[in-house]
Amino acid sequence: MKKVFLSLFIIAPLLLAASIFLLPDASFSPDENRMLKTAADIRGDVLSGDFQTDLEKYLSDQFPMRAALKSAENTVRTVLGANELGGAYVGNGGRLFQKITDEEIDKAAIIRFAERVESFAKESGVPVYAMPVPSAGAALDGELPYGAPFYDFDGLLHELSAAMPSVKTINLKKSLGASADNYYLTDHHWTFDGVLAAYLEWKSAHGEGQNTSGGETITVEVLTLCENFHGTLYSKALLPQTPFDAIKTLAVKGNIKVTADGAEVSFYDLSALEGKDKYNVFQGGNHGIVIIENPDAANKRTLVIIKDSFANSFVPMLVGDFSKIVMLDDRYMLGDALTLTASYAPDEVLVLKEIIN
Amino acid sequence: MVFSSAVFLLIFLPVFLTVYYLLPFKIKNAWLLLASLVFYAWGEPVYVFLMMGSIAVNYFAGLLLSRFAGHRAAMRALLTVSVAVHVGALFFFKYSDFLISAINGSFGAGLRLMGLALPIGISFYTFQALSYVIDVYRGKVSAQKNLIDFGAYISMFPQLIAGPIVRYSDVAARLRERSFDADRAFCGILRFCVGLGKKVLLANSLGAFWEEISAAGGAPAMTTLIGAVCFSLQIYFDFSGYSDMAIGIGRMLGFEFSENFNYPYMAKSITDFWRRWHISLGSWFREYVYIPLGGSRKGLPRQILNLLIVWALTGIWHGAGWNFLFWGLYFFVLLTIEKICAGRVRLPGAAKRIYTLVAVLVSWIIFATPDIGAAGNMIGNLFGANGFANAGTLYYLRNCSVLLAIGLLFSTNIVRRLLRRLAPGKAKSAVLECAAVLLYALSLIMVINSAYNPFLYFRF
């Protein structure tokens, strides 16, 4: 009996290893939304230790049923009291939040960027608006697991706006915090509700109408793009039976032409809805330079948006107001967005990013 | 290579064991040596040559010592050279940057740091090697004439990178002759699975909470306490888990290594704690430093000096940093007080345990924080410098109370006592087999799933 057990202890792991090497490799894990290491990727050098790291990663990535096992593990963790899974908080009603603590934020870099925005605004004389978007956990702090560590949005925004007195900084926390529906359940971005709430704040900052807390509402024609969206936070927490989000947006009118890094793309790239990261439906995802031209716009004005992905779903609200919108994303271009801004001779500049970026 | 990795669990260990069991005894040691070198080279491709050098130096030192048996002066010279080579190598790789920083700090010398990567496990195998040459010098063991057997001893992968420190005298007989014993191998598997579970399921999970709480800083007393308890349990389960795995693999191969931990958190004094924690290190220092210095035989002042030397060395053995030196001296102070008070102060049992646990908890804060200032801050927090508790305390309590409860339970011998009550037989075997399979499977899943798998001994 003991010999049988000993043989099993040797044979079972070997069979597992053999199955990993012999079965075909998957190159992408849809649930985890990431590329997997395949046998072809094990190329590293033994002396540098890269080969060893690659092999370890390969065995983990191609382990039979790994996403299901991860999901089972996370379910057990939740039952045992865990509120955080793979960097996502599981909040009230299963709502997922990206976990971002004060220690994880590069505050100095954020302030340095603000100072550069300030000098641009001061030197160019162009009106500059800033909408630092609070992360879901900062706006909906009541929905977080009780006591969960999260960064201090108010303090950060205070320092940020103090660093750019020539810029009109819009505080979105109150209006976005007014309803949990302003953020997706399974993704860190804002929903169309959130976009509308922020748009009203943007209008009110321009002296048009009240903001949401002033009782202002807006009625627009809504386009539902999909109802089966599992976002970035779903891929972190990987909990079974997570409800789906719907992606909605504005039904835009007019002859809109979108150029992303030199190539023409769709304003709403419906093919992204077939893939995993459905938020990429907005202009096909992030690009370095996106130029949106709308000859039918109300004004012949140019807006430059210095942005991150939050702006992708916000920009539909602005295409009616500007004949040309240039979206610049520092993370996807070689040059520097602020330096490039002047070359587009903007009538107005909007800095629209999650505050931590 | 570390035990808690997919490569080790799925490929290295099963392939190694299969070949090991199939080979005739005569070449088992050669296979063990080869596999151990591969195991070491996997993580340290270059430093494996250092390990081979260490094997060669010791082998020839042992042979020469036995050749010159009886010539005291020659033997003494040989021993001195051999110890100097080992301690020199250890010092060069582990302490040169520490020394250079200290010189720069005191004299503003501005010397460049060497930036050498520390060869993993060097402190463990250097101490093993020293035990061999010193014991040959003392005539306690005879020199090993077979280079392969000797190499297998020095490089033996089960205890290579995280102990226990196995003395040559403990394994000499079994290096020459050992037979396969299904019962012993079975016990070895159970022991290995228990160790793996301790490391992967408990230590890694607890460690994640400690990392988070210690990184945040400015935590109130109860949160700091939760963090410090998490680390105390992490390092215990990590370290004793490695020792269990080493002892377990040793048994599968037919070796019997001595125990390295004996429920240290049940100790009733710091003296008692150190008889239960990393036993092989404590006994090494006693055997090769404390007693040769005179131990307790030359009067109390000399004994205290000896303790000071031993504990300063024990401190920096754990890492080249001021906090480790301070950590060792902290124990020196407590142990000295205990020696002086022994028999004069009587405390109830519960008070002794509380004193011991608090003293150990504080020691781990000194051990785990990057410098003495940070340790001071955290100890201040532990005693209420930032208030008693806040909402975050509840968060951590909710998130790790199950883990802490399991950890506290398994840091006592309660479960082992319950298992002892089970009469040996089929039922008990079945329970143990199921437990082993479950621990192995869960640990493997965690190894596959988790990006967080820290190695705590990279500074040892």
PDB file of C-alpha atoms in Angstrom, chain A residues 202-292:
ATOM      1  CA  TRP A 202     -17.862  70.025 -17.752  1.00  0.00           C
ATOM      2  CA  LYS A 203     -20.749  72.126 -19.138  1.00  0.00           C
ATOM      3  CA  SER A 204     -21.320  73.825 -15.832  1.00  0.00           C
ATOM      4  CA  ALA A 205     -17.614  74.674 -15.634  1.00  0.00           C
ATOM      5  CA  HIS A 206     -18.123  76.432 -18.968  1.00  0.00           C
ATOM      6  CA  GLY A 207     -20.980  78.420 -17.463  1.00  0.00           C
ATOM      7  CA  GLU A 208     -23.710  76.427 -19.174  1.00  0.00           C
ATOM      8  CA  GLY A 209     -26.378  75.011 -16.850  1.00  0.00           C
ATOM      9  CA  GLN A 210     -26.073  73.524 -13.424  1.00  0.00           C
ATOM     10  CA  ASN A 211     -24.124  70.444 -12.415  1.00  0.00           C
ATOM     11  CA  THR A 212     -25.865  67.260 -11.300  1.00  0.00           C
ATOM     12  CA  SER A 213     -26.029  68.241  -7.673  1.00  0.00           C
ATOM     13  CA  GLY A 214     -27.774  71.387  -8.877  1.00  0.00           C
ATOM     14  CA  GLY A 215     -30.528  69.090 -10.170  1.00  0.00           C
ATOM     15  CA  GLU A 216     -29.572  69.342 -13.841  1.00  0.00           C
ATOM     16  CA  THR A 217     -30.321  66.298 -15.985  1.00  0.00           C
ATOM     17  CA  ILE A 218     -29.726  65.528 -19.597  1.00  0.00           C
ATOM     18  CA  THR A 219     -31.638  63.405 -22.065  1.00  0.00           C
ATOM     19  CA  VAL A 220     -29.747  61.952 -25.004  1.00  0.00           C
ATOM     20  CA  GLU A 221     -30.244  59.169 -27.464  1.00  0.00           C
ATOM     21  CA  VAL A 222     -28.549  56.098 -25.955  1.00  0.00           C
ATOM     22  CA  LEU A 223     -26.938  53.366 -27.988  1.00  0.00           C
ATOM     23  CA  THR A 224     -26.452  49.979 -26.247  1.00  0.00           C
ATOM     24  CA  LEU A 225     -23.322  48.426 -27.690  1.00  0.00           C
ATOM     25  CA  CYS A 226     -23.317  45.146 -25.763  1.00  0.00           C
ATOM     26  CA  GLU A 227     -24.694  43.542 -22.631  1.00  0.00           C
ATOM     27  CA  ASN A 228     -22.090  40.872 -21.973  1.00  0.00           C
ATOM     28  CA  PHE A 229     -19.065  42.867 -20.825  1.00  0.00           C
ATOM     29  CA  HIS A 230     -16.651  41.385 -18.289  1.00  0.00           C
ATOM     30  CA  GLY A 231     -13.986  44.027 -17.745  1.00  0.00           C
ATOM     31  CA  THR A 232     -10.449  44.268 -16.383  1.00  0.00           C
ATOM     32  CA  LEU A 233     -11.477  43.743 -12.772  1.00  0.00           C
ATOM     33  CA  TYR A 234     -13.370  40.581 -13.605  1.00  0.00           C
ATOM     34  CA  SER A 235     -10.102  39.217 -14.996  1.00  0.00           C
ATOM     35  CA  LYS A 236      -8.365  40.013 -11.718  1.00  0.00           C
ATOM     36  CA  ALA A 237     -10.952  38.595  -9.314  1.00  0.00           C
ATOM     37  CA  LEU A 238     -12.114  35.749 -11.615  1.00  0.00           C
ATOM     38  CA  LEU A 239     -15.153  34.959  -9.515  1.00  0.00           C
ATOM     39  CA  PRO A 240     -17.765  32.664 -11.022  1.00  0.00           C
ATOM     40  CA  GLN A 241     -21.278  34.018 -11.472  1.00  0.00           C
ATOM     41  CA  THR A 242     -20.094  37.583 -11.850  1.00  0.00           C
ATOM     42  CA  PRO A 243     -22.912  39.561 -13.510  1.00  0.00           C
ATOM     43  CA  PHE A 244     -22.295  41.185 -16.882  1.00  0.00           C
ATOM     44  CA  ASP A 245     -22.075  44.900 -17.575  1.00  0.00           C
ATOM     45  CA  ALA A 246     -23.723  46.614 -20.510  1.00  0.00           C
ATOM     46  CA  ILE A 247     -21.702  49.116 -22.552  1.00  0.00           C
ATOM     47  CA  LYS A 248     -23.789  52.092 -23.593  1.00  0.00           C
ATOM     48  CA  THR A 249     -22.868  55.288 -25.320  1.00  0.00           C
ATOM     49  CA  LEU A 250     -24.220  58.283 -27.187  1.00  0.00           C
ATOM     50  CA  ALA A 251     -25.779  57.700 -30.589  1.00  0.00           C
ATOM     51  CA  VAL A 252     -23.616  60.248 -32.421  1.00  0.00           C
ATOM     52  CA  LYS A 253     -24.830  61.936 -35.565  1.00  0.00           C
ATOM     53  CA  GLY A 254     -22.976  63.416 -38.486  1.00  0.00           C
ATOM     54  CA  ASN A 255     -20.122  62.560 -40.771  1.00  0.00           C
ATOM     55  CA  ILE A 256     -17.398  61.814 -38.266  1.00  0.00           C
ATOM     56  CA  LYS A 257     -13.948  60.908 -39.476  1.00  0.00           C
ATOM     57  CA  VAL A 258     -11.500  59.338 -37.004  1.00  0.00           C
ATOM     58  CA  THR A 259      -7.778  58.951 -37.675  1.00  0.00           C
ATOM     59  CA  ALA A 260      -5.712  57.018 -35.146  1.00  0.00           C
ATOM     60  CA  ASP A 261      -1.939  57.281 -35.508  1.00  0.00           C
ATOM     61  CA  GLY A 262      -2.367  58.003 -39.199  1.00  0.00           C
ATOM     62  CA  ALA A 263      -4.884  55.252 -40.029  1.00  0.00           C
ATOM     63  CA  GLU A 264      -8.616  55.699 -40.311  1.00  0.00           C
ATOM     64  CA  VAL A 265     -10.598  53.855 -37.624  1.00  0.00           C
ATOM     65  CA  SER A 266     -14.272  53.604 -36.643  1.00  0.00           C
ATOM     66  CA  PHE A 267     -15.610  55.931 -33.992  1.00  0.00           C
ATOM     67  CA  TYR A 268     -17.252  52.856 -32.465  1.00  0.00           C
ATOM     68  CA  ASP A 269     -15.230  49.815 -33.448  1.00  0.00           C
ATOM     69  CA  LEU A 270     -17.921  47.153 -33.194  1.00  0.00           C
ATOM     70  CA  SER A 271     -15.437  44.370 -33.934  1.00  0.00           C
ATOM     71  CA  ALA A 272     -13.979  44.933 -30.454  1.00  0.00           C
ATOM     72  CA  LEU A 273     -17.261  43.639 -29.042  1.00  0.00           C
ATOM     73  CA  GLU A 274     -16.357  40.195 -30.369  1.00  0.00           C
ATOM     74  CA  GLY A 275     -13.092  40.178 -28.423  1.00  0.00           C
ATOM     75  CA  LYS A 276     -12.356  40.101 -24.731  1.00  0.00           C
ATOM     76  CA  ASP A 277     -11.646  43.752 -23.981  1.00  0.00           C
ATOM     77  CA  LYS A 278     -14.932  45.215 -25.142  1.00  0.00           C
ATOM     78  CA  TYR A 279     -14.098  48.687 -23.793  1.00  0.00           C
ATOM     79  CA  ASN A 280     -11.893  48.904 -26.893  1.00  0.00           C
ATOM     80  CA  VAL A 281     -15.114  49.564 -28.821  1.00  0.00           C
ATOM     81  CA  PHE A 282     -14.342  53.257 -28.310  1.00  0.00           C
ATOM     82  CA  GLN A 283     -12.066  54.228 -31.241  1.00  0.00           C
ATOM     83  CA  GLY A 284     -10.600  50.719 -31.186  1.00  0.00           C
ATOM     84  CA  GLY A 285      -8.808  51.302 -27.880  1.00  0.00           C
ATOM     85  CA  ASN A 286      -5.901  53.535 -26.912  1.00  0.00           C
ATOM     86  CA  HIS A 287      -3.704  55.180 -29.525  1.00  0.00           C
ATOM     87  CA  GLY A 288      -1.029  57.832 -29.333  1.00  0.00           C
ATOM     88  CA  ILE A 289      -2.759  60.472 -31.474  1.00  0.00           C
ATOM     89  CA  VAL A 290      -6.433  60.296 -32.412  1.00  0.00           C
ATOM     90  CA  ILE A 291      -7.942  63.028 -34.584  1.00  0.00           C
ATOM     91  CA  ILE A 292     -11.715  63.269 -34.721  1.00  0.00           C
TER      92      ILE A 292
END
